[in-house]
Amino acid sequence: MKRAGTIAGVLILLLGALLLSPAALAQQEIRIGAIYPRSGSLALLGEESWRGAEIARQERNEAGGILGRQIVFVNADAPNVNAARSEAERLISQQGVQLLIGTYSSALSMAASEAAARRGVTFFELGAISDGITQRGYKTVFRTNPTASMFVAAQMAFLRDWMAPQMGKEPEQLRVAIAHEDSDYGTSVAENMRREAERLGLNLVSVQPYSSTSTDLSSVILRLRAASPDVIVAVSYAQDAILLQRQAHELGLRSKVVGTGGGHSLSSFYEALGDLAEGVFNVDFTQYEVNTAFTPGLEEFRERYRATFGEEPRSGHSLANYMGAHVLFDIIERSGGSLDPERIRASTLSYVVRPGQLATGWGVRFDETGQNVGATPLVTQWRGGKLVTVWPEQAAVMAPVLIE
Amino acid sequence: MFELTLQAIVSGLLVGGVYALMAAGLNLIFGVVRIINFAHGDLMMVAMYAVYWLFTLSGIDPYVAVLVVAPALFLLGVFLQRVVIRPIQGSSPLMIIFATVAVSLVLQNLALMLFQGDFRSVQTSYSIAVLDAGPVLVSVPRLIAFAASILLFAGLFLFLRYTYVGKALRAVAENRTVARLMGIRVERIYLLAFGLGSALAGIAGVLMMPFASAYPTVGTIYTLLAFVVVVLGGLGSMEGTVVAGLAVGLIETLTGTFISPAVKEIAYFGLFIVILLIRPQGFFGLGKGTEEVGLK
């Protein structure tokens, strides 16, 4: 009797093992290819971005997965454009992955999403901002985060709706100057700015391109000063953002400054400038000094990040990817767990979330190109060494102020 | 317009002073040891990090740090000449160029490994001080850098002109074979020149630190600028270096201000090419033939 019980027990265990064998599990799992630069020069923020998506995955799996199925990432490292393309192809053809996410960097995203789209595979970008990614007519490429031109739109709206009234001016009286570094990044963003400023009727008084490797920007400052702008909108990398701010002070240029992500959001900007950084505005992804009533889930994300990786998040990139991955999981759930590109597209285009309900505070509404047009960059301001969210009002932890 | 021009001139001279000081060290090495030192800007980078750490860890003021940094850079220069350059000094000039490029890469990557790519700055009470001099504004740390650089030049000029060692340095710069025949210990002069040149790069780094940031590749652009200044001014000529350094600073700021910041590099590299074509020995060169840098 005792022996029969043992045999039955062993049989049940064997049967269980058979059911749980990899082949059986594979049918159950939802496999997603995750392409990020996790070595090389983009590794720091590439890894940071991946961590956000990974936390969303763990969280969703603990809550029962998608319709009871666990989510698995097939991870690929893409330190450069060639690797992004070949890794995307490898995941699709050799690993049989039907859906890809990534990538943090615009250049990598362009390559990886193209490889996916040509094979009819769905690609979700969760963090790269170049407008072109969703403008190539691919039906299977989507993006959850805001684009570069949405950054510019938020910036110019801030100038018109907050800064002009604050200075007691009509929008068309607000004198705006643009200073931008002259590589592809700065030039294309500045071109967007010029168009947007004109569209909103702002008074654009000067546009100054400069090389980001310059050792001295006094000529840029002197030209800006001659145009006597109320506000300078800057597109800068790290070293030149610091140099512009310092030399503006040295040469008595007291206009307000609004950065565009990049160098103005780095902690080294404050460390180098101290009091000179006080009051500088910046437009960026959602950061952690934000009104958490507008970003439900942000604190939980931060807790989980600390518990999983043993440190504070290094930037808002992880948060953006975390939000994007959750949106993607919801969309897969809505298509009944199917990764069929047609069904994914249909459920993506019909998926809508109002602003203020997700961890980034961004709304969700995809247009025909696959871009989430509900995502809005936020305006932050350096205050006492911290980059705090100041605009729009529902996301702000402090009211914006003009610091003389 | 008058104020703008005046301010552009003042700003240009202030920048030019630092360029000249960077170039002074290079000129010594270039002119005396006759090697093209591509690691010159990286020596300045080493000095900038040294200032940063001395300030951050023990609160030593950047200008006081020069007492430690300049001798340390002198020794680093002597070390490089003795260990890297001397064993290959007789071989092809290209070989020596490769060696200095290697030193540059080693220093940059060491910095990257030890301190990451972050931008390191020191904040002192005078970092953002500005002097309001009527129609023009003058940044105090930039003015100090300019004044110190002019003083150093005066000292260097007197040293090279009137001391025995200075004369020996000039003799080796003009003709090393004859100098050797006259009993000058050329090998020692090389060590001295490389050490002094490095110390000058170090002092330039110290003077810039209150208004600039240290990062691993900060030296690259200064190496290039220093070469332009040395060739414009003329090999072995300290007066030439001062004039050329100030000229490059002025050209940069004036063309940047009155034409476009995009053309400022075009302006001084353009002048560089013109000078190479019509007067290859530079403004104050020691005469025809001195520009050849042993490249034959």
XYZ file of C-alpha atoms in Angstrom:
700
model
C 0.000 0.000 0.000
C 2.759 2.299 0.974
C 4.743 1.246 -2.108
C 1.771 1.831 -4.431
C 1.441 5.307 -2.990
C 5.109 6.015 -3.704
C 4.794 4.778 -7.290
C 1.727 6.902 -7.848
C 3.553 9.859 -6.415
C 6.511 9.346 -8.758
C 4.180 8.946 -11.728
C 2.392 12.158 -10.910
C 5.719 13.953 -10.609
C 6.845 12.562 -13.955
C 3.612 13.595 -15.586
C 3.981 17.033 -14.073
C 7.555 17.301 -15.327
C 6.367 16.336 -18.793
C 3.692 19.004 -18.765
C 6.179 21.614 -17.595
C 8.838 20.580 -20.116
C 10.312 23.439 -22.206
C 8.324 22.423 -25.273
C 5.071 22.667 -23.381
C 6.135 25.924 -21.721
C 7.126 27.500 -25.020
C 3.545 27.353 -26.201
C 2.484 29.152 -23.081
C 5.101 31.909 -22.963
C 4.881 35.191 -24.806
C 8.321 35.822 -26.254
C 9.450 39.389 -26.979
C 12.821 40.371 -28.434
C 14.473 43.202 -26.446
C 17.162 45.096 -28.384
C 19.173 47.660 -26.384
C 22.770 48.939 -26.478
C 24.110 47.288 -23.342
C 27.820 47.552 -24.087
C 29.863 50.295 -25.805
C 29.450 54.028 -25.562
C 25.634 54.006 -25.326
C 25.646 51.354 -22.607
C 24.878 53.567 -19.611
C 21.467 54.806 -20.727
C 20.833 51.749 -22.933
C 21.054 49.521 -19.877
C 18.982 52.029 -17.918
C 16.270 51.821 -20.592
C 16.284 48.015 -20.609
C 15.928 47.952 -16.828
C 12.620 49.811 -17.076
C 11.161 47.295 -19.534
C 12.517 44.410 -17.452
C 10.814 45.691 -14.300
C 7.505 45.947 -16.167
C 7.959 42.354 -17.328
C 8.670 41.020 -13.838
C 5.773 42.964 -12.406
C 3.345 41.690 -15.023
C 4.523 38.091 -14.638
C 4.057 38.231 -10.868
C 0.525 39.476 -11.430
C -0.225 36.432 -13.571
C 1.263 37.397 -16.923
C -0.818 38.139 -20.007
C -4.016 36.038 -19.918
C -2.176 33.575 -17.670
C 0.875 33.346 -19.933
C 4.309 34.411 -18.716
C 6.309 37.030 -20.654
C 9.880 36.189 -21.644
C 12.434 38.627 -23.091
C 14.891 37.334 -25.654
C 17.641 39.888 -24.968
C 20.041 41.184 -27.595
C 22.911 43.661 -27.235
C 23.172 46.278 -30.001
C 26.090 48.659 -29.359
C 25.979 50.053 -32.917
C 23.782 50.356 -35.995
C 25.080 47.203 -37.688
C 24.515 45.152 -34.560
C 20.994 46.566 -34.198
C 20.097 45.452 -37.710
C 21.716 42.017 -37.516
C 20.417 41.282 -34.023
C 16.876 42.172 -35.118
C 17.239 39.781 -38.059
C 18.730 37.064 -35.880
C 15.940 37.276 -33.304
C 13.310 37.039 -36.024
C 14.792 34.323 -38.240
C 16.636 32.161 -35.731
C 14.735 32.721 -32.499
C 11.339 32.968 -34.147
C 10.489 36.134 -32.226
C 7.333 37.862 -33.513
C 7.579 41.147 -31.636
C 10.544 43.390 -30.846
C 11.084 46.276 -28.420
C 13.978 48.695 -27.936
C 16.228 50.722 -28.268
C 16.989 54.088 -26.560
C 19.021 55.472 -29.491
C 17.398 56.881 -32.637
C 20.046 55.539 -35.014
C 19.733 52.020 -33.575
C 15.959 52.239 -33.677
C 15.920 53.232 -37.353
C 17.983 50.159 -38.258
C 16.307 47.590 -36.003
C 12.749 48.695 -36.778
C 13.445 48.634 -40.502
C 14.739 45.057 -40.286
C 11.591 44.086 -38.361
C 9.177 45.953 -40.627
C 10.600 44.404 -43.794
C 9.784 40.976 -42.383
C 6.342 42.113 -41.287
C 7.270 41.826 -37.612
C 5.929 44.316 -35.045
C 8.423 46.748 -33.500
C 7.676 48.924 -30.464
C 10.068 51.800 -29.771
C 9.907 52.825 -26.109
C 12.538 55.572 -25.846
C 14.165 56.988 -29.019
C 12.933 60.440 -30.099
C 13.927 61.055 -33.748
C 10.778 61.925 -35.711
C 11.772 59.742 -38.667
C 11.267 56.430 -36.851
C 7.492 56.533 -37.291
C 7.486 58.450 -40.578
C 8.590 55.795 -43.039
C 5.151 54.335 -43.732
C 5.774 51.031 -41.945
C 2.520 49.533 -40.662
C 4.196 47.470 -37.923
C 6.354 50.166 -36.252
C 4.958 51.938 -33.177
C 6.333 54.315 -30.577
C 5.058 54.970 -27.054
C 7.322 57.942 -26.158
C 7.199 61.543 -27.474
C 9.178 62.608 -30.547
C 11.730 65.408 -30.970
C 9.118 67.674 -32.552
C 6.816 67.037 -29.589
C 9.669 68.224 -27.339
C 9.821 71.415 -29.370
C 6.050 71.823 -29.316
C 5.982 71.526 -25.506
C 8.851 74.008 -25.222
C 7.259 76.618 -27.461
C 3.847 76.166 -25.829
C 5.558 76.815 -22.488
C 7.035 80.043 -23.848
C 3.713 81.229 -25.214
C 1.411 80.094 -22.411
C 3.562 80.673 -19.349
C 6.664 82.724 -20.016
C 5.159 85.491 -22.146
C 2.314 86.263 -19.683
C 4.783 86.012 -16.797
C 6.899 88.743 -18.390
C 3.783 90.750 -19.096
C 4.089 90.333 -22.848
C 1.945 89.186 -25.720
C 3.377 86.072 -27.464
C 4.357 88.130 -30.511
C 6.343 90.477 -28.243
C 8.343 87.664 -26.634
C 11.844 87.837 -28.118
C 13.104 84.297 -28.623
C 16.648 83.286 -29.657
C 17.857 79.812 -30.556
C 21.395 78.587 -29.821
C 22.153 75.109 -31.109
C 25.129 72.855 -31.643
C 25.648 72.339 -35.362
C 25.605 68.547 -35.804
C 22.599 66.719 -37.243
C 20.933 66.583 -33.807
C 21.058 70.291 -33.006
C 20.393 71.430 -36.551
C 17.257 69.334 -37.060
C 15.821 70.231 -33.650
C 16.557 73.934 -34.248
C 14.811 73.786 -37.615
C 11.722 72.390 -35.883
C 11.968 75.169 -33.312
C 12.099 77.861 -35.935
C 8.965 76.521 -37.623
C 7.081 76.034 -34.371
C 8.004 79.507 -33.087
C 6.727 81.030 -36.315
C 3.554 78.954 -36.189
C 2.813 80.158 -32.657
C 3.604 83.746 -33.613
C 6.585 84.170 -31.285
C 9.151 86.826 -32.175
C 12.222 84.868 -33.270
C 15.120 87.334 -33.128
C 18.250 85.221 -33.611
C 19.440 81.704 -34.482
C 23.046 80.857 -33.568
C 24.648 77.569 -34.585
C 27.972 76.671 -32.967
C 30.325 73.695 -32.769
C 29.897 71.663 -29.583
C 33.683 71.193 -29.379
C 34.306 74.958 -29.170
C 36.648 76.052 -26.398
C 35.088 79.485 -26.274
C 31.564 80.657 -27.062
C 31.960 84.383 -26.388
C 31.155 85.221 -30.006
C 27.888 83.263 -29.785
C 27.005 85.078 -26.575
C 27.868 88.485 -28.025
C 25.673 87.862 -31.051
C 22.832 86.704 -28.824
C 23.305 89.733 -26.604
C 23.094 92.039 -29.600
C 19.651 90.552 -30.374
C 18.525 91.177 -26.746
C 16.255 88.127 -26.433
C 13.901 87.548 -23.491
C 14.562 83.845 -23.675
C 17.194 81.602 -25.253
C 16.182 78.129 -26.333
C 19.252 75.882 -26.437
C 19.997 72.497 -28.003
C 23.288 71.405 -26.486
C 25.469 68.513 -25.479
C 27.169 68.413 -22.094
C 30.268 70.622 -22.298
C 28.734 73.336 -24.486
C 25.624 73.649 -22.292
C 27.923 74.490 -19.374
C 30.067 76.854 -21.461
C 27.039 78.752 -22.830
C 25.599 79.279 -19.370
C 28.922 80.370 -17.864
C 29.888 82.743 -20.658
C 26.403 84.254 -20.768
C 26.968 85.198 -17.139
C 30.500 86.491 -17.806
C 29.310 88.662 -20.659
C 26.245 90.004 -18.899
C 23.590 88.196 -20.936
C 20.679 87.735 -18.541
C 18.020 86.123 -20.757
C 16.124 83.096 -19.464
C 17.352 79.754 -20.780
C 15.264 76.738 -21.784
C 17.202 73.563 -22.670
C 16.030 70.630 -24.753
C 17.012 67.515 -22.798
C 20.661 66.775 -23.554
C 23.316 68.663 -21.632
C 20.896 70.775 -19.629
C 19.476 67.747 -17.800
C 22.767 66.219 -16.624
C 23.840 66.420 -13.006
C 27.243 67.693 -14.200
C 25.459 70.829 -15.479
C 24.570 71.743 -11.925
C 27.867 70.555 -10.458
C 29.838 72.772 -12.828
C 27.657 75.851 -12.502
C 26.151 75.829 -9.017
C 24.142 79.030 -8.562
C 24.431 79.865 -12.267
C 22.255 76.818 -13.025
C 19.489 78.009 -10.718
C 16.290 78.692 -12.608
C 17.342 77.185 -15.944
C 14.426 75.402 -17.625
C 14.580 72.158 -19.532
C 12.169 69.986 -21.505
C 12.471 66.248 -21.017
C 10.913 62.833 -20.435
C 9.163 62.516 -17.076
C 11.720 62.743 -14.258
C 11.368 61.613 -10.646
C 10.759 65.049 -9.065
C 7.194 65.160 -10.308
C 3.694 65.296 -8.819
C 3.026 61.596 -8.219
C -0.737 62.127 -8.300
C -0.206 62.732 -12.031
C 2.092 59.708 -12.373
C 0.394 56.843 -10.496
C 2.766 53.892 -10.145
C 5.959 55.964 -10.234
C 6.798 55.438 -6.563
C 6.164 51.697 -6.844
C 8.419 51.609 -9.882
C 11.161 53.403 -7.985
C 10.824 50.996 -5.023
C 11.034 48.043 -7.308
C 13.998 49.481 -9.189
C 15.881 49.911 -5.912
C 14.991 46.391 -4.768
C 15.975 44.815 -8.085
C 19.127 46.749 -9.004
C 20.262 48.047 -5.620
C 20.526 51.712 -6.660
C 18.449 54.741 -7.594
C 17.292 55.062 -11.219
C 19.923 57.032 -13.140
C 17.485 58.873 -15.386
C 13.904 59.003 -16.625
C 14.770 56.590 -19.472
C 13.921 53.530 -17.380
C 10.582 55.044 -16.416
C 9.674 55.748 -20.064
C 10.512 52.156 -21.038
C 8.615 50.824 -18.037
C 5.511 52.733 -19.079
C 5.924 51.702 -22.732
C 6.328 48.010 -21.896
C 3.164 48.045 -19.787
C 1.258 49.699 -22.635
C 2.529 46.988 -24.974
C 1.480 44.212 -22.561
C -2.010 45.717 -22.340
C -2.199 45.813 -26.118
C -1.157 42.149 -26.417
C -3.822 41.287 -23.865
C -6.417 43.113 -25.939
C -5.512 41.061 -28.995
C -6.157 37.902 -26.991
C -2.482 37.131 -26.452
C -1.900 36.898 -30.202
C 1.240 38.494 -31.687
C -0.221 38.515 -35.182
C 0.845 41.903 -36.653
C -2.628 42.712 -38.024
C -4.298 42.078 -34.690
C -1.609 43.952 -32.769
C -2.044 46.950 -35.067
C -5.818 46.926 -34.650
C -5.629 46.775 -30.850
C -2.843 49.391 -30.769
C -4.822 51.916 -32.793
C -7.915 51.422 -30.616
C -6.014 51.653 -27.312
C -6.544 54.963 -25.506
C -5.464 56.153 -22.050
C -6.055 59.654 -20.738
C -3.054 61.623 -19.404
C -2.307 61.234 -15.697
C -3.089 57.526 -15.388
C 0.261 55.887 -16.120
C 3.642 56.087 -14.350
C 4.977 58.739 -16.757
C 1.742 60.725 -16.703
C 1.648 60.428 -20.502
C -1.619 59.723 -22.244
C -1.845 57.078 -24.955
C -3.438 57.539 -28.378
C -1.723 56.169 -31.462
C -2.136 57.866 -34.833
C -2.035 56.129 -38.220
C 1.781 56.375 -38.390
C 2.095 54.399 -35.157
C 3.137 57.357 -33.025
C 1.640 57.841 -29.565
C 0.451 61.435 -29.847
C -0.818 61.447 -26.261
C 2.718 61.485 -24.830
C 3.823 64.916 -23.646
C 7.296 65.965 -22.519
C 7.315 67.949 -19.279
C 9.080 71.201 -18.410
C 11.537 71.011 -15.511
C 13.569 73.679 -13.765
C 16.842 73.612 -11.784
C 15.924 74.554 -8.220
C 18.416 74.150 -5.382
C 20.405 71.504 -7.265
C 17.380 69.448 -8.309
C 15.643 69.269 -11.628
C 11.998 69.602 -10.554
C 8.929 69.385 -12.742
C 7.230 72.780 -13.019
C 4.881 72.591 -16.000
C 2.178 71.647 -16.956
C 0.436 72.403 -13.681
C -1.047 68.944 -13.034
C 2.447 67.373 -13.157
C 4.281 70.135 -11.293
C 5.744 69.847 -7.807
C 6.656 73.536 -7.751
C 5.368 76.512 -9.656
C 7.838 77.775 -12.282
C 9.521 81.071 -11.415
C 11.637 83.564 -13.326
C 14.900 83.842 -11.415
C 16.814 87.056 -11.966
C 28.570 98.635 -32.089
C 31.612 100.187 -30.422
C 30.897 98.356 -27.182
C 30.330 95.108 -29.014
C 33.638 95.439 -30.867
C 35.501 96.332 -27.701
C 33.987 93.404 -25.822
C 34.799 91.018 -28.681
C 38.421 92.236 -28.672
C 38.735 91.843 -24.903
C 37.153 88.376 -24.964
C 39.390 87.367 -27.854
C 42.555 88.509 -26.067
C 41.545 86.646 -22.905
C 41.071 83.382 -24.812
C 44.216 84.007 -26.829
C 46.321 84.305 -23.675
C 45.441 80.730 -22.722
C 46.069 79.473 -26.255
C 49.475 81.137 -26.195
C 50.393 79.510 -22.899
C 49.378 76.077 -24.195
C 51.453 76.690 -27.277
C 54.492 77.910 -25.320
C 55.021 74.447 -23.858
C 54.513 72.811 -27.208
C 56.905 75.246 -28.842
C 59.679 74.307 -26.430
C 59.203 70.616 -27.135
C 58.569 71.107 -30.838
C 61.407 73.585 -31.285
C 64.068 72.040 -29.079
C 63.469 68.284 -29.070
C 62.074 68.466 -32.619
C 59.261 66.055 -32.019
C 55.593 66.514 -32.808
C 53.937 65.872 -29.471
C 50.338 64.841 -29.983
C 49.940 64.238 -26.245
C 50.456 67.895 -25.342
C 46.776 68.646 -24.720
C 46.450 65.425 -22.753
C 49.190 66.596 -20.398
C 46.963 69.606 -19.766
C 44.059 67.205 -19.169
C 46.119 65.333 -16.557
C 46.823 68.644 -14.810
C 43.119 69.574 -14.864
C 42.152 66.305 -13.189
C 44.941 66.789 -10.652
C 43.539 70.230 -9.778
C 40.048 68.790 -9.566
C 41.033 66.008 -7.162
C 43.255 68.218 -5.022
C 40.343 70.636 -4.706
C 37.655 68.005 -4.121
C 39.552 65.739 -1.739
C 41.617 68.208 0.248
C 40.057 71.579 -0.521
C 43.233 72.998 -2.050
C 42.545 76.152 -4.071
C 43.256 75.681 -7.792
C 45.830 78.488 -7.862
C 47.647 77.015 -4.854
C 47.563 73.599 -6.515
C 49.977 74.922 -9.149
C 52.766 74.424 -6.595
C 52.123 70.681 -6.752
C 50.826 70.281 -10.290
C 53.545 72.142 -12.208
C 56.459 70.151 -10.669
C 54.478 66.915 -11.077
C 53.906 67.655 -14.763
C 57.587 68.560 -15.151
C 58.511 65.102 -13.848
C 55.889 63.451 -16.057
C 57.424 65.237 -19.065
C 60.944 64.163 -18.123
C 59.676 60.631 -17.668
C 58.013 60.605 -21.109
C 61.136 61.951 -22.813
C 63.397 59.479 -21.027
C 61.201 56.358 -21.336
C 59.179 56.847 -24.513
C 61.015 59.283 -26.767
C 64.739 58.808 -26.150
C 64.887 55.106 -27.130
C 63.436 55.946 -30.545
C 64.783 59.453 -31.008
C 67.130 58.482 -33.815
C 64.483 56.581 -35.762
C 62.017 57.911 -38.292
C 59.984 60.978 -37.288
C 56.799 59.093 -38.123
C 57.689 56.544 -35.476
C 57.940 59.329 -32.883
C 54.587 60.751 -33.961
C 53.019 57.315 -33.476
C 54.610 57.090 -30.044
C 53.141 60.424 -28.921
C 49.731 59.506 -30.343
C 49.958 56.307 -28.305
C 50.780 58.311 -25.175
C 47.763 60.497 -25.910
C 45.453 57.485 -26.255
C 46.821 55.858 -23.112
C 46.290 59.036 -21.070
C 42.769 59.602 -22.428
C 41.673 56.051 -21.818
C 43.261 55.929 -18.386
C 41.223 59.012 -17.518
C 38.090 57.418 -18.965
C 38.667 54.239 -16.985
C 39.480 55.990 -13.704
C 37.045 58.917 -13.795
C 34.403 57.973 -16.438
C 33.276 60.449 -19.041
C 31.754 62.864 -16.518
C 32.481 66.585 -16.673
C 34.386 67.611 -13.555
C 34.463 71.226 -12.436
C 35.634 73.086 -9.375
C 33.509 75.798 -7.851
C 35.384 78.538 -6.074
C 34.231 81.865 -4.734
C 35.826 83.633 -7.716
C 34.748 81.162 -10.450
C 31.887 83.370 -11.560
C 33.260 86.755 -10.474
C 32.984 89.422 -13.165
C 34.712 92.793 -13.321
C 32.525 95.597 -14.668
C 35.006 97.816 -16.497
C 32.734 100.423 -18.055
C 31.832 99.340 -21.566
C 33.287 95.848 -21.135
C 32.797 92.955 -18.736
C 35.796 90.866 -17.751
C 35.601 87.459 -16.092
C 37.987 87.460 -13.125
C 39.402 83.913 -13.505
C 39.939 84.529 -17.237
C 41.729 87.783 -16.473
C 43.936 85.991 -13.939
C 44.736 83.302 -16.515
C 45.612 85.986 -19.066
C 47.794 87.993 -16.690
C 49.575 84.902 -15.380
C 50.208 83.755 -18.903
C 51.742 87.110 -19.906
C 53.946 87.089 -16.787
C 55.089 83.557 -17.531
C 55.956 84.606 -21.048
C 58.033 87.496 -19.786
C 59.865 85.117 -17.446
C 60.360 82.565 -20.172
C 61.662 85.209 -22.552
C 64.227 86.450 -20.033
C 65.193 82.893 -19.148
C 65.788 81.912 -22.758
C 67.586 85.126 -23.596
C 69.875 85.718 -20.651
C 70.572 82.512 -18.735
C 73.168 79.965 -19.738
C 70.640 77.120 -19.773
C 68.235 79.237 -21.782
C 70.909 79.955 -24.340
C 71.698 76.265 -24.516
C 68.021 75.536 -25.173
C 68.003 78.032 -28.019
C 71.239 76.689 -29.386
C 69.837 73.165 -29.545
C 66.687 74.535 -31.175
C 68.753 76.208 -33.895
C 71.221 73.462 -34.627
C 71.605 70.418 -32.463
C 74.784 69.167 -34.131
C 76.678 72.396 -33.671
C 75.290 72.672 -30.140
C 76.707 69.262 -29.359
C 80.072 70.262 -30.849
C 80.073 73.313 -28.580
C 79.861 71.006 -25.563
C 76.173 71.307 -24.771
C 74.804 68.079 -23.325
C 71.974 67.750 -25.785
C 70.290 64.764 -24.115
C 69.906 66.741 -20.896
C 68.559 69.741 -22.754
C 65.936 67.453 -24.286
C 64.845 66.267 -20.842
C 64.704 69.852 -19.608
C 62.727 71.052 -22.639
C 60.187 68.248 -22.406
C 59.844 68.782 -18.650
C 59.394 72.557 -18.992
C 56.968 72.138 -21.872
C 54.848 69.719 -19.856
C 54.945 71.982 -16.810
C 53.663 74.860 -18.975
C 50.806 72.665 -20.246
C 50.137 71.853 -16.596
C 50.050 75.527 -15.617
C 47.658 76.213 -18.493
C 45.413 73.442 -17.133
C 45.562 74.938 -13.632
C 44.696 78.422 -14.871
C 41.739 77.132 -16.902
C 40.224 74.906 -14.257
C 38.249 77.671 -12.452
C 36.253 78.295 -15.654
C 36.483 75.037 -17.614
C 35.568 71.395 -17.020
C 37.882 68.397 -17.034
C 36.929 65.358 -19.100
C 39.017 62.688 -20.807
C 39.144 64.264 -24.279
C 39.402 67.932 -23.249
C 43.008 68.081 -24.483
C 42.400 67.090 -28.092
C 41.121 70.428 -29.334
C 43.872 72.279 -27.458
C 46.591 70.121 -29.032
C 45.349 71.171 -32.439
C 45.079 74.841 -31.492
C 48.551 74.809 -29.954
C 50.031 73.453 -33.182
C 48.384 76.212 -35.178
C 49.747 78.843 -32.786
C 53.284 77.423 -32.784
C 53.504 77.278 -36.552
C 51.984 80.759 -36.984
C 54.347 82.254 -34.431
C 57.444 80.451 -35.557
C 59.441 77.624 -34.079
C 61.582 78.485 -31.092
C 60.198 82.021 -30.842
C 58.398 82.924 -27.629
C 57.452 86.401 -28.899
C 55.963 84.747 -31.957
C 53.936 82.382 -29.790
C 52.424 85.213 -27.760
C 51.523 87.208 -30.856
C 50.100 84.180 -32.660
C 48.138 82.976 -29.609
C 46.511 86.378 -29.154
C 45.909 86.613 -32.896
C 44.105 83.266 -33.011
C 41.946 84.267 -30.025
C 41.107 87.610 -31.647
C 40.366 86.126 -35.063
C 38.148 83.488 -33.493
C 36.088 85.963 -31.500
C 35.890 88.729 -34.102
C 34.899 86.518 -37.044
C 32.549 84.589 -34.743
C 30.899 87.784 -33.592
C 30.741 89.736 -36.838
C 30.387 87.003 -39.440
C 29.141 83.789 -37.813
C 30.302 81.410 -35.080
C 30.284 78.740 -37.777
C 33.207 80.362 -39.628
C 35.580 81.019 -36.756
C 37.509 77.779 -37.272
C 37.627 78.423 -41.008
C 39.144 81.836 -40.314
C 42.153 80.775 -38.288
C 42.830 77.556 -40.180
C 42.616 79.626 -43.359
C 45.219 82.035 -42.001
C 47.274 79.001 -40.984
C 47.338 77.742 -44.567
C 48.191 81.169 -45.974
C 51.107 81.554 -43.559
C 52.374 78.068 -44.396
C 52.343 79.014 -48.077
C 53.968 82.423 -47.942
C 56.044 82.363 -44.765
C 56.505 78.766 -43.583
C 58.836 79.735 -40.748
C 56.009 81.734 -39.105
C 55.763 85.386 -37.980
C 58.961 85.318 -35.931
C 60.624 82.116 -37.127
C 64.358 81.748 -36.761
C 64.845 81.723 -40.493
C 64.357 79.542 -43.471
C 64.717 75.845 -42.809
C 63.740 75.856 -39.132
C 60.231 74.763 -40.013
C 61.312 71.354 -41.155
C 61.114 69.636 -37.760
C 63.565 66.936 -38.698
C 61.084 65.405 -41.108
C 63.650 64.279 -43.631
